[in-house]
PDB file of C-alpha atoms in Angstrom:
ATOM      1  CA  MET A   1     -10.050  -4.492   2.219  1.00 81.00           C
ATOM      2  CA  LEU A   2      -9.380  -6.462  -0.872  1.00 82.00           C
ATOM      3  CA  THR A   3      -9.588  -9.438  -0.922  1.00 80.00           C
ATOM      4  CA  ARG A   4      -9.176 -11.722  -4.443  1.00 79.00           C
ATOM      5  CA  ILE A   5      -7.779 -11.142  -7.841  1.00 67.00           C
ATOM      6  CA  ASP A   6      -6.766 -13.606 -10.824  1.00 47.00           C
ATOM      7  CA  HIS A   7      -2.988 -13.446 -11.202  1.00 55.00           C
ATOM      8  CA  ILE A   8      -2.694 -10.447 -13.456  1.00 83.00           C
ATOM      9  CA  GLY A   9       0.860  -9.296 -15.248  1.00 81.00           C
ATOM     10  CA  ILE A  10       1.204  -5.530 -15.291  1.00 92.00           C
ATOM     11  CA  ALA A  11       4.133  -3.692 -17.247  1.00 92.00           C
ATOM     12  CA  CYS A  12       5.594  -0.746 -15.077  1.00 96.00           C
ATOM     13  CA  PHE A  13       8.180   1.659 -16.015  1.00 97.00           C
ATOM     14  CA  ASP A  14       9.406   1.971 -12.317  1.00 97.00           C
ATOM     15  CA  LEU A  15       9.257  -1.345 -10.898  1.00 97.00           C
ATOM     16  CA  ASP A  16       9.917   0.051  -7.099  1.00 98.00           C
ATOM     17  CA  ARG A  17       7.216   2.928  -7.713  1.00 97.00           C
ATOM     18  CA  THR A  18       4.808   0.781  -8.994  1.00 97.00           C
ATOM     19  CA  VAL A  19       5.287  -1.717  -6.062  1.00 97.00           C
ATOM     20  CA  GLU A  20       4.817   1.116  -3.476  1.00 97.00           C
ATOM     21  CA  PHE A  21       1.527   2.635  -5.282  1.00 97.00           C
ATOM     22  CA  TYR A  22       0.248  -1.110  -4.629  1.00 95.00           C
ATOM     23  CA  ARG A  23       1.734  -1.371  -0.913  1.00 95.00           C
ATOM     24  CA  SER A  24       0.949   2.130   0.213  1.00 96.00           C
ATOM     25  CA  THR A  25      -2.528   2.367  -1.419  1.00 96.00           C
ATOM     26  CA  TYR A  26      -4.137  -1.094  -1.228  1.00 94.00           C
ATOM     27  CA  GLY A  27      -1.602  -2.953   1.489  1.00 93.00           C
ATOM     28  CA  PHE A  28      -0.100  -5.595  -0.665  1.00 92.00           C
ATOM     29  CA  GLU A  29       3.272  -6.727   0.018  1.00 91.00           C
ATOM     30  CA  VAL A  30       5.833  -8.546  -1.949  1.00 93.00           C
ATOM     31  CA  HIS A  31       6.198 -11.949  -1.728  1.00 88.00           C
ATOM     32  CA  HIS A  32       8.685 -12.998  -4.244  1.00 86.00           C
ATOM     33  CA  SER A  33      10.836 -10.584  -6.669  1.00 92.00           C
ATOM     34  CA  GLU A  34      13.599 -11.554  -9.018  1.00 86.00           C
ATOM     35  CA  VAL A  35      15.012 -10.746 -12.247  1.00 91.00           C
ATOM     36  CA  ASN A  36      14.731 -12.562 -15.502  1.00 84.00           C
ATOM     37  CA  GLU A  37      17.589 -12.030 -17.431  1.00 86.00           C
ATOM     38  CA  GLU A  38      16.151 -14.750 -19.904  1.00 73.00           C
ATOM     39  CA  GLN A  39      12.791 -12.256 -20.443  1.00 78.00           C
ATOM     40  CA  GLY A  40      14.373  -8.941 -19.933  1.00 91.00           C
ATOM     41  CA  VAL A  41      12.400  -8.407 -16.644  1.00 87.00           C
ATOM     42  CA  ARG A  42      12.685  -7.244 -13.253  1.00 95.00           C
ATOM     43  CA  GLU A  43       9.880  -8.747 -11.523  1.00 88.00           C
ATOM     44  CA  ALA A  44       7.756  -8.221  -8.396  1.00 92.00           C
ATOM     45  CA  MET A  45       5.057 -10.925  -7.263  1.00 83.00           C
ATOM     46  CA  LEU A  46       2.431  -9.417  -4.814  1.00 91.00           C
ATOM     47  CA  ARG A  47       0.385 -12.073  -3.271  1.00 86.00           C
ATOM     48  CA  ILE A  48      -3.171 -11.134  -2.958  1.00 84.00           C
ATOM     49  CA  ASN A  49      -4.841 -14.000  -0.657  1.00 76.00           C
ATOM     50  CA  GLY A  50      -4.257 -17.988  -0.378  1.00 68.00           C
ATOM     51  CA  THR A  51      -7.378 -19.821  -1.105  1.00 58.00           C
ATOM     52  CA  SER A  52      -8.969 -23.087   0.662  1.00 53.00           C
ATOM     53  CA  ASP A  53      -7.339 -26.054  -2.013  1.00 49.00           C
ATOM     54  CA  GLY A  54      -3.453 -24.054  -0.651  1.00 50.00           C
ATOM     55  CA  GLY A  55      -3.141 -21.725  -3.797  1.00 52.00           C
ATOM     56  CA  ALA A  56      -2.785 -17.640  -3.929  1.00 65.00           C
ATOM     57  CA  SER A  57      -3.360 -14.760  -5.981  1.00 75.00           C
ATOM     58  CA  TYR A  58      -0.798 -12.366  -7.389  1.00 80.00           C
ATOM     59  CA  LEU A  59      -0.144  -9.285  -9.092  1.00 86.00           C
ATOM     60  CA  GLN A  60       2.749 -10.045 -11.162  1.00 84.00           C
ATOM     61  CA  LEU A  61       4.682  -6.259 -11.708  1.00 93.00           C
ATOM     62  CA  LEU A  62       6.829  -6.445 -14.831  1.00 90.00           C
ATOM     63  CA  GLU A  63       9.617  -3.698 -15.414  1.00 96.00           C
ATOM     64  CA  PRO A  64      11.794  -4.013 -18.664  1.00 96.00           C
ATOM     65  CA  THR A  65      15.705  -4.538 -17.719  1.00 97.00           C
ATOM     66  CA  ARG A  66      16.638  -3.870 -21.476  1.00 96.00           C
ATOM     67  CA  PRO A  67      14.367  -1.630 -24.660  1.00 94.00           C
ATOM     68  CA  ASP A  68      14.496  -4.583 -26.377  1.00 95.00           C
ATOM     69  CA  SER A  69      12.903  -7.161 -24.306  1.00 90.00           C
ATOM     70  CA  ALA A  70       9.171  -8.181 -25.003  1.00 77.00           C
ATOM     71  CA  VAL A  71       7.601  -6.070 -21.987  1.00 84.00           C
ATOM     72  CA  GLY A  72      10.017  -2.852 -22.662  1.00 94.00           C
ATOM     73  CA  LYS A  73       8.500  -3.039 -26.534  1.00 89.00           C
ATOM     74  CA  TRP A  74       5.064  -3.317 -25.362  1.00 81.00           C
ATOM     75  CA  LEU A  75       5.430  -0.393 -22.915  1.00 94.00           C
ATOM     76  CA  GLU A  76       7.058   1.481 -25.434  1.00 94.00           C
ATOM     77  CA  LYS A  77       3.818   1.041 -27.952  1.00 89.00           C
ATOM     78  CA  ASN A  78       1.187   1.011 -25.063  1.00 92.00           C
ATOM     79  CA  GLY A  79       2.195   2.279 -22.054  1.00 94.00           C
ATOM     80  CA  GLU A  80       1.897   0.967 -18.486  1.00 94.00           C
ATOM     81  CA  GLY A  81      -0.955  -1.518 -17.752  1.00 90.00           C
ATOM     82  CA  VAL A  82      -3.498  -3.627 -18.947  1.00 74.00           C
ATOM     83  CA  HIS A  83      -7.007  -2.978 -19.478  1.00 54.00           C
ATOM     84  CA  HIS A  84      -8.678  -3.331 -16.413  1.00 79.00           C
ATOM     85  CA  ILE A  85      -8.289  -5.816 -12.994  1.00 86.00           C
ATOM     86  CA  ALA A  86     -11.424  -6.233 -11.008  1.00 80.00           C
ATOM     87  CA  PHE A  87     -10.674  -6.520  -7.380  1.00 87.00           C
ATOM     88  CA  GLY A  88     -13.111  -8.443  -4.771  1.00 89.00           C
ATOM     89  CA  THR A  89     -14.107  -6.507  -1.727  1.00 89.00           C
ATOM     90  CA  ALA A  90     -16.858  -7.067   1.082  1.00 89.00           C
ATOM     91  CA  ASP A  91     -17.084  -3.952   1.492  1.00 94.00           C
ATOM     92  CA  VAL A  92     -17.176  -1.834  -1.919  1.00 95.00           C
ATOM     93  CA  ASP A  93     -18.286   1.483  -0.551  1.00 96.00           C
ATOM     94  CA  GLN A  94     -16.051   1.252   2.261  1.00 96.00           C
ATOM     95  CA  ASP A  95     -13.028   0.496   0.471  1.00 96.00           C
ATOM     96  CA  SER A  96     -13.425   3.202  -1.842  1.00 97.00           C
ATOM     97  CA  SER A  97     -13.997   5.915   0.517  1.00 97.00           C
ATOM     98  CA  ASP A  98     -10.537   4.481   2.061  1.00 97.00           C
ATOM     99  CA  ILE A  99      -8.590   4.736  -0.990  1.00 97.00           C
ATOM    100  CA  ARG A 100     -10.294   7.790  -2.193  1.00 97.00           C
ATOM    101  CA  GLU A 101      -8.666   9.790   1.170  1.00 97.00           C
ATOM    102  CA  LYS A 102      -5.263   8.140  -0.187  1.00 97.00           C
ATOM    103  CA  GLY A 103      -5.420  10.781  -3.275  1.00 97.00           C
ATOM    104  CA  VAL A 104      -7.114   8.270  -5.571  1.00 98.00           C
ATOM    105  CA  ARG A 105      -9.931   9.197  -8.080  1.00 98.00           C
ATOM    106  CA  VAL A 106     -12.875   7.155  -7.596  1.00 98.00           C
ATOM    107  CA  LEU A 107     -14.968   7.629 -11.083  1.00 95.00           C
ATOM    108  CA  TYR A 108     -18.239   6.941  -9.411  1.00 93.00           C
ATOM    109  CA  ASP A 109     -19.456   9.160  -6.180  1.00 93.00           C
ATOM    110  CA  GLU A 110     -21.590   6.179  -5.266  1.00 94.00           C
ATOM    111  CA  PRO A 111     -20.882   2.439  -6.192  1.00 95.00           C
ATOM    112  CA  ARG A 112     -23.481   1.380  -8.667  1.00 91.00           C
ATOM    113  CA  THR A 113     -24.682  -2.289 -10.310  1.00 87.00           C
ATOM    114  CA  GLY A 114     -22.586  -4.696 -12.415  1.00 79.00           C
ATOM    115  CA  SER A 115     -23.118  -8.045 -13.690  1.00 74.00           C
ATOM    116  CA  MET A 116     -24.412 -10.830 -11.453  1.00 71.00           C
ATOM    117  CA  GLY A 117     -26.338  -7.981  -9.143  1.00 82.00           C
ATOM    118  CA  SER A 118     -22.451  -6.708  -7.549  1.00 85.00           C
ATOM    119  CA  ARG A 119     -21.880  -3.325  -6.643  1.00 92.00           C
ATOM    120  CA  ILE A 120     -18.869  -1.594  -8.426  1.00 91.00           C
ATOM    121  CA  THR A 121     -16.808   1.200  -9.076  1.00 95.00           C
ATOM    122  CA  PHE A 122     -13.971   2.474 -11.068  1.00 92.00           C
ATOM    123  CA  LEU A 123     -10.490   4.206  -9.765  1.00 95.00           C
ATOM    124  CA  HIS A 124      -8.745   6.495 -12.129  1.00 96.00           C
ATOM    125  CA  PRO A 125      -6.086   4.515 -14.477  1.00 92.00           C
ATOM    126  CA  LYS A 126      -3.947   7.759 -14.024  1.00 94.00           C
ATOM    127  CA  ASP A 127      -4.048   7.417 -10.316  1.00 97.00           C
ATOM    128  CA  CYS A 128      -3.260   3.676 -10.956  1.00 95.00           C
ATOM    129  CA  HIS A 129      -0.211   3.494 -13.048  1.00 93.00           C
ATOM    130  CA  GLY A 130      -2.396   3.282 -16.335  1.00 89.00           C
ATOM    131  CA  VAL A 131      -4.538   0.472 -15.216  1.00 89.00           C
ATOM    132  CA  LEU A 132      -8.282   0.713 -15.004  1.00 84.00           C
ATOM    133  CA  THR A 133      -9.602  -0.575 -11.427  1.00 92.00           C
ATOM    134  CA  GLU A 134     -12.634  -1.980 -10.705  1.00 88.00           C
ATOM    135  CA  LEU A 135     -13.983  -2.614  -7.511  1.00 93.00           C
ATOM    136  CA  VAL A 136     -16.617  -5.495  -6.762  1.00 90.00           C
ATOM    137  CA  THR A 137     -18.840  -6.319  -4.011  1.00 90.00           C
ATOM    138  CA  SER A 138     -20.802  -9.545  -5.185  1.00 82.00           C
ATOM    139  CA  ARG A 139     -24.456  -9.849  -4.658  1.00 79.00           C
ATOM    140  CA  THR A 140     -23.445 -12.276  -2.403  1.00 72.00           C
ATOM    141  CA  GLU A 141     -21.574 -10.408   0.098  1.00 56.00           C
ATOM    142  CA  HIS A 142     -23.680  -7.088   0.302  1.00 50.00           C
TER     143      HIS A 142
END
């Protein structure tokens, strides 16, 4: 399945619903959650994987706890999401097929060639809480 990303922050209207989407669609689990009163957010850190240097990759999901918070104001203006997130996978064909079976629209019938000879496809942002999501198999993996 999906193996890597950098830490990406995603603003959302309903944290529980967004966490459930990432859990049921991709298999990511919450590593840490908290309410940051100063920032006016409730957050969940979804751990993607560890690295050989002891680090990890995460998605940070943010729900405002009050409309005047920075995230609340951003959501009001922009809606949920970021431009896109690129997830690495050893098998873009299989993973896109598995995700399609879960009801998420995959934008390409067959993966296409991306940067540096990679194979890519995108998932429809309306099925991914406003986030255009890219699946990437690097050239060295296929």
